[in-house]
Amino acid sequence: TDIADYLLIYSSHLADQLGYDIHSETEDILGSLLWDAHRTGSSKVFPKRELNHHFYLLDIRGTIRSMLRLFDETPEKFEQLEYIGRASRIYFNLKDLVSDIKAGIINISQEDCHRHNISPADLEVIASNGNLPLSYGIGKWVREQANEGLDLLAYHRSEILPKRSLGLWGRLTLRLVYEQPAKQYFMKALNTQNNVSY
């Protein structure tokens, strides 16, 4: 059992003690983690629809809905926080890009590989030695993803958050745990990729 498994079990135990039922959210998270475990080492590239389905279960319906319950918010508000959940997933995909590829987990969709001409050889270079800079195609994908993440965060802050009545702890958690780290990373990724000459 690794630290993530332990924390998930511990969180579920705490929720039970506090009287919160997060069993359905835990099932979503575990189902997504099981899917990750099955694809680890395969270096298989999946369609965008399949990737997004598991990201939704893990990051939005699982994690954000659990957070809302723990802060005494209405769990059904999780759908309203989809934009920040999607931005958070982009953040993790970019931050863990090299380590995921080396582990045989590819979070670049079939459609994006085709659109950016990302070849199995591009992925193999990273898998074998983690060499940077990234290939031209992967570099383009990183820039595209970082810009999409910034757009999602901006939309969440300007259009979603003002219309939603979240309590203090919910707002602070979204700001400190989701928004700030993701925004800083996206800006750093864009700055790094814009300074790379291919």
mmCIF file of C-alpha atoms in Angstrom:
data_model
loop_
_atom_site.group_PDB
_atom_site.id
_atom_site.type_symbol
_atom_site.label_atom_id
_atom_site.label_comp_id
_atom_site.label_asym_id
_atom_site.label_seq_id
_atom_site.Cartn_x
_atom_site.Cartn_y
_atom_site.Cartn_z
ATOM 1 C CA THR A 1 0.000 0.000 0.000
ATOM 2 C CA ASP A 2 1.488 3.363 -0.991
ATOM 3 C CA ILE A 3 0.876 6.751 0.633
ATOM 4 C CA ALA A 4 -2.024 7.614 -1.701
ATOM 5 C CA ASP A 5 -3.837 4.381 -0.793
ATOM 6 C CA TYR A 6 -3.245 5.036 2.899
ATOM 7 C CA LEU A 7 -4.546 8.606 2.673
ATOM 8 C CA LEU A 8 -7.664 7.470 0.821
ATOM 9 C CA ILE A 9 -8.418 4.832 3.450
ATOM 10 C CA TYR A 10 -7.680 7.291 6.260
ATOM 11 C CA SER A 11 -9.919 9.961 4.688
ATOM 12 C CA SER A 12 -12.748 7.481 4.349
ATOM 13 C CA HIS A 13 -12.311 6.464 8.007
ATOM 14 C CA LEU A 14 -12.371 10.110 9.145
ATOM 15 C CA ALA A 15 -15.461 10.799 7.068
ATOM 16 C CA ASP A 16 -17.229 7.841 8.694
ATOM 17 C CA GLN A 17 -16.294 9.138 12.141
ATOM 18 C CA LEU A 18 -17.629 12.596 11.277
ATOM 19 C CA GLY A 19 -20.840 11.158 9.866
ATOM 20 C CA TYR A 20 -20.162 11.903 6.197
ATOM 21 C CA ASP A 21 -21.041 9.263 3.638
ATOM 22 C CA ILE A 22 -18.421 9.423 0.876
ATOM 23 C CA HIS A 23 -18.732 5.815 -0.284
ATOM 24 C CA SER A 24 -19.906 6.701 -3.800
ATOM 25 C CA GLU A 25 -17.081 9.234 -4.161
ATOM 26 C CA THR A 26 -14.575 6.680 -2.889
ATOM 27 C CA GLU A 27 -15.848 4.178 -5.459
ATOM 28 C CA ASP A 28 -15.323 6.749 -8.220
ATOM 29 C CA ILE A 29 -11.768 7.465 -7.072
ATOM 30 C CA LEU A 30 -10.879 3.800 -6.619
ATOM 31 C CA GLY A 31 -12.356 2.904 -10.003
ATOM 32 C CA SER A 32 -10.209 5.526 -11.697
ATOM 33 C CA LEU A 33 -7.104 4.459 -9.764
ATOM 34 C CA LEU A 34 -7.770 0.834 -10.731
ATOM 35 C CA TRP A 35 -7.948 1.856 -14.383
ATOM 36 C CA ASP A 36 -4.613 3.666 -13.937
ATOM 37 C CA ALA A 37 -3.115 0.538 -12.372
ATOM 38 C CA HIS A 38 -4.235 -1.573 -15.331
ATOM 39 C CA ARG A 39 -2.685 0.752 -17.891
ATOM 40 C CA THR A 40 0.565 1.331 -16.008
ATOM 41 C CA GLY A 41 3.498 0.008 -18.017
ATOM 42 C CA SER A 42 1.497 -0.376 -21.214
ATOM 43 C CA SER A 43 2.330 3.014 -22.808
ATOM 44 C CA LYS A 44 -1.048 2.701 -24.501
ATOM 45 C CA VAL A 45 -2.538 5.876 -25.966
ATOM 46 C CA PHE A 46 -6.274 6.194 -25.281
ATOM 47 C CA PRO A 47 -9.056 8.169 -26.968
ATOM 48 C CA LYS A 48 -9.826 11.552 -25.393
ATOM 49 C CA ARG A 49 -13.317 10.405 -24.411
ATOM 50 C CA GLU A 50 -11.964 7.507 -22.324
ATOM 51 C CA LEU A 51 -9.293 9.619 -20.636
ATOM 52 C CA ASN A 52 -11.787 12.364 -19.816
ATOM 53 C CA HIS A 53 -14.258 9.855 -18.365
ATOM 54 C CA HIS A 54 -11.735 8.608 -15.804
ATOM 55 C CA PHE A 55 -10.427 12.102 -15.082
ATOM 56 C CA TYR A 56 -14.022 13.175 -14.389
ATOM 57 C CA LEU A 57 -14.560 10.315 -11.965
ATOM 58 C CA LEU A 58 -11.305 11.011 -10.138
ATOM 59 C CA ASP A 59 -11.018 14.789 -10.086
ATOM 60 C CA ILE A 60 -14.586 16.054 -10.191
ATOM 61 C CA ARG A 61 -17.191 13.508 -9.108
ATOM 62 C CA GLY A 62 -14.786 11.824 -6.697
ATOM 63 C CA THR A 63 -12.446 14.417 -5.224
ATOM 64 C CA ILE A 64 -14.382 17.692 -5.492
ATOM 65 C CA ARG A 65 -17.644 16.119 -4.365
ATOM 66 C CA SER A 66 -15.865 14.637 -1.327
ATOM 67 C CA MET A 67 -14.367 18.040 -0.503
ATOM 68 C CA LEU A 68 -17.788 19.676 -0.637
ATOM 69 C CA ARG A 69 -19.223 17.126 1.782
ATOM 70 C CA LEU A 70 -16.380 17.649 4.246
ATOM 71 C CA PHE A 71 -16.970 21.418 4.199
ATOM 72 C CA ASP A 72 -20.722 21.008 4.754
ATOM 73 C CA GLU A 73 -21.472 22.147 1.234
ATOM 74 C CA THR A 74 -24.151 20.608 -0.965
ATOM 75 C CA PRO A 75 -22.385 17.755 -2.813
ATOM 76 C CA GLU A 76 -24.451 18.437 -5.933
ATOM 77 C CA LYS A 77 -22.432 21.643 -6.398
ATOM 78 C CA PHE A 78 -19.612 19.489 -7.752
ATOM 79 C CA GLU A 79 -20.930 19.885 -11.299
ATOM 80 C CA GLN A 80 -20.612 23.657 -10.977
ATOM 81 C CA LEU A 81 -16.915 23.230 -10.160
ATOM 82 C CA GLU A 82 -16.135 21.181 -13.259
ATOM 83 C CA TYR A 83 -13.999 23.931 -14.791
ATOM 84 C CA ILE A 84 -11.595 24.089 -11.874
ATOM 85 C CA GLY A 85 -11.546 20.286 -11.684
ATOM 86 C CA ARG A 86 -10.561 20.091 -15.348
ATOM 87 C CA ALA A 87 -7.858 22.717 -14.818
ATOM 88 C CA SER A 88 -6.535 20.716 -11.878
ATOM 89 C CA ARG A 89 -6.322 17.573 -14.034
ATOM 90 C CA ILE A 90 -4.368 19.462 -16.710
ATOM 91 C CA TYR A 91 -2.017 20.676 -13.969
ATOM 92 C CA PHE A 92 -1.339 17.129 -12.752
ATOM 93 C CA ASN A 93 -0.968 15.787 -16.298
ATOM 94 C CA LEU A 94 1.652 18.420 -17.127
ATOM 95 C CA LYS A 95 3.456 18.282 -13.789
ATOM 96 C CA ASP A 96 3.712 14.481 -13.928
ATOM 97 C CA LEU A 97 4.217 14.227 -17.692
ATOM 98 C CA VAL A 98 7.747 12.790 -17.633
ATOM 99 C CA SER A 99 7.248 10.480 -14.640
ATOM 100 C CA ASP A 100 3.938 9.200 -16.041
ATOM 101 C CA ILE A 101 5.419 8.441 -19.455
ATOM 102 C CA LYS A 102 8.376 6.690 -17.835
ATOM 103 C CA ALA A 103 5.844 4.596 -15.888
ATOM 104 C CA GLY A 104 4.015 3.713 -19.100
ATOM 105 C CA ILE A 105 1.025 5.992 -18.416
ATOM 106 C CA ILE A 106 0.142 8.226 -21.360
ATOM 107 C CA ASN A 107 -2.252 11.094 -20.652
ATOM 108 C CA ILE A 108 -1.992 12.525 -24.159
ATOM 109 C CA SER A 109 -5.039 11.445 -26.136
ATOM 110 C CA GLN A 110 -5.011 9.676 -29.498
ATOM 111 C CA GLU A 111 -6.601 12.764 -31.031
ATOM 112 C CA ASP A 112 -3.932 15.090 -29.625
ATOM 113 C CA CYS A 113 -1.121 12.771 -30.708
ATOM 114 C CA HIS A 114 -2.515 12.802 -34.231
ATOM 115 C CA ARG A 115 -3.112 16.565 -34.284
ATOM 116 C CA HIS A 116 0.362 17.430 -32.988
ATOM 117 C CA ASN A 117 2.208 14.631 -34.814
ATOM 118 C CA ILE A 118 3.367 13.055 -31.542
ATOM 119 C CA SER A 119 4.923 9.716 -32.443
ATOM 120 C CA PRO A 120 5.629 6.626 -30.331
ATOM 121 C CA ALA A 121 9.320 7.532 -30.764
ATOM 122 C CA ASP A 122 8.707 10.907 -29.071
ATOM 123 C CA LEU A 123 7.210 9.098 -26.084
ATOM 124 C CA GLU A 124 9.957 6.466 -26.070
ATOM 125 C CA VAL A 125 12.693 9.104 -25.731
ATOM 126 C CA ILE A 126 11.064 10.302 -22.511
ATOM 127 C CA ALA A 127 10.313 6.771 -21.309
ATOM 128 C CA SER A 128 13.918 5.655 -21.781
ATOM 129 C CA ASN A 129 15.794 8.579 -20.264
ATOM 130 C CA GLY A 130 13.479 11.496 -19.541
ATOM 131 C CA ASN A 131 15.383 13.785 -21.879
ATOM 132 C CA LEU A 132 14.237 17.374 -22.178
ATOM 133 C CA PRO A 133 13.479 19.551 -24.050
ATOM 134 C CA LEU A 134 10.410 17.770 -25.268
ATOM 135 C CA SER A 135 9.837 17.013 -28.926
ATOM 136 C CA TYR A 136 8.223 19.744 -31.014
ATOM 137 C CA GLY A 137 4.852 17.960 -30.970
ATOM 138 C CA ILE A 138 4.818 17.370 -27.215
ATOM 139 C CA GLY A 139 6.022 20.934 -26.639
ATOM 140 C CA LYS A 140 3.079 22.233 -28.696
ATOM 141 C CA TRP A 141 0.727 20.015 -26.680
ATOM 142 C CA VAL A 142 2.146 21.335 -23.382
ATOM 143 C CA ARG A 143 1.600 24.952 -24.498
ATOM 144 C CA GLU A 144 -1.928 24.173 -25.665
ATOM 145 C CA GLN A 145 -2.774 22.431 -22.385
ATOM 146 C CA ALA A 146 -1.305 25.229 -20.251
ATOM 147 C CA ASN A 147 -3.311 27.841 -22.163
ATOM 148 C CA GLU A 148 -6.471 25.742 -21.814
ATOM 149 C CA GLY A 149 -5.824 25.415 -18.080
ATOM 150 C CA LEU A 150 -5.460 29.181 -17.695
ATOM 151 C CA ASP A 151 -8.692 29.708 -19.660
ATOM 152 C CA LEU A 152 -10.552 27.247 -17.425
ATOM 153 C CA LEU A 153 -9.268 28.951 -14.262
ATOM 154 C CA ALA A 154 -10.198 32.387 -15.595
ATOM 155 C CA TYR A 155 -13.701 31.218 -16.509
ATOM 156 C CA HIS A 156 -14.131 29.603 -13.094
ATOM 157 C CA ARG A 157 -13.068 32.802 -11.305
ATOM 158 C CA SER A 158 -15.041 35.261 -13.434
ATOM 159 C CA GLU A 159 -18.173 33.329 -14.385
ATOM 160 C CA ILE A 160 -18.702 30.442 -11.962
ATOM 161 C CA LEU A 161 -17.360 31.446 -8.555
ATOM 162 C CA PRO A 162 -19.279 34.763 -8.193
ATOM 163 C CA LYS A 163 -22.573 32.951 -8.802
ATOM 164 C CA ARG A 164 -21.952 30.143 -6.305
ATOM 165 C CA SER A 165 -22.421 30.435 -2.553
ATOM 166 C CA LEU A 166 -19.437 28.535 -1.194
ATOM 167 C CA GLY A 167 -18.425 28.927 2.436
ATOM 168 C CA LEU A 168 -15.082 30.289 3.590
ATOM 169 C CA TRP A 169 -13.316 26.921 3.807
ATOM 170 C CA GLY A 170 -14.548 25.856 0.398
ATOM 171 C CA ARG A 171 -13.377 29.114 -1.207
ATOM 172 C CA LEU A 172 -10.001 28.940 0.547
ATOM 173 C CA THR A 173 -9.474 25.331 -0.480
ATOM 174 C CA LEU A 174 -10.303 26.063 -4.093
ATOM 175 C CA ARG A 175 -7.953 29.056 -4.093
ATOM 176 C CA LEU A 176 -4.984 27.550 -2.240
ATOM 177 C CA VAL A 177 -5.165 23.889 -3.277
ATOM 178 C CA TYR A 178 -6.545 24.142 -6.806
ATOM 179 C CA GLU A 179 -6.168 27.600 -8.366
ATOM 180 C CA GLN A 180 -2.835 28.976 -7.193
ATOM 181 C CA PRO A 181 -0.605 25.916 -7.777
ATOM 182 C CA ALA A 182 -2.184 25.249 -11.174
ATOM 183 C CA LYS A 183 -1.935 28.857 -12.365
ATOM 184 C CA GLN A 184 1.704 29.144 -11.282
ATOM 185 C CA TYR A 185 2.579 25.899 -13.040
ATOM 186 C CA PHE A 186 0.787 26.851 -16.259
ATOM 187 C CA MET A 187 2.649 30.168 -16.404
ATOM 188 C CA LYS A 188 5.955 28.418 -15.756
ATOM 189 C CA ALA A 189 5.250 25.774 -18.421
ATOM 190 C CA LEU A 190 4.388 28.437 -20.995
ATOM 191 C CA ASN A 191 7.486 30.445 -20.163
ATOM 192 C CA THR A 192 9.686 27.342 -20.431
ATOM 193 C CA GLN A 193 8.204 26.173 -23.727
ATOM 194 C CA ASN A 194 8.246 29.652 -25.259
ATOM 195 C CA ASN A 195 12.001 29.799 -24.624
ATOM 196 C CA VAL A 196 12.687 26.456 -26.319
ATOM 197 C CA SER A 197 13.927 26.497 -29.888
ATOM 198 C CA TYR A 198 13.283 23.295 -31.847
#
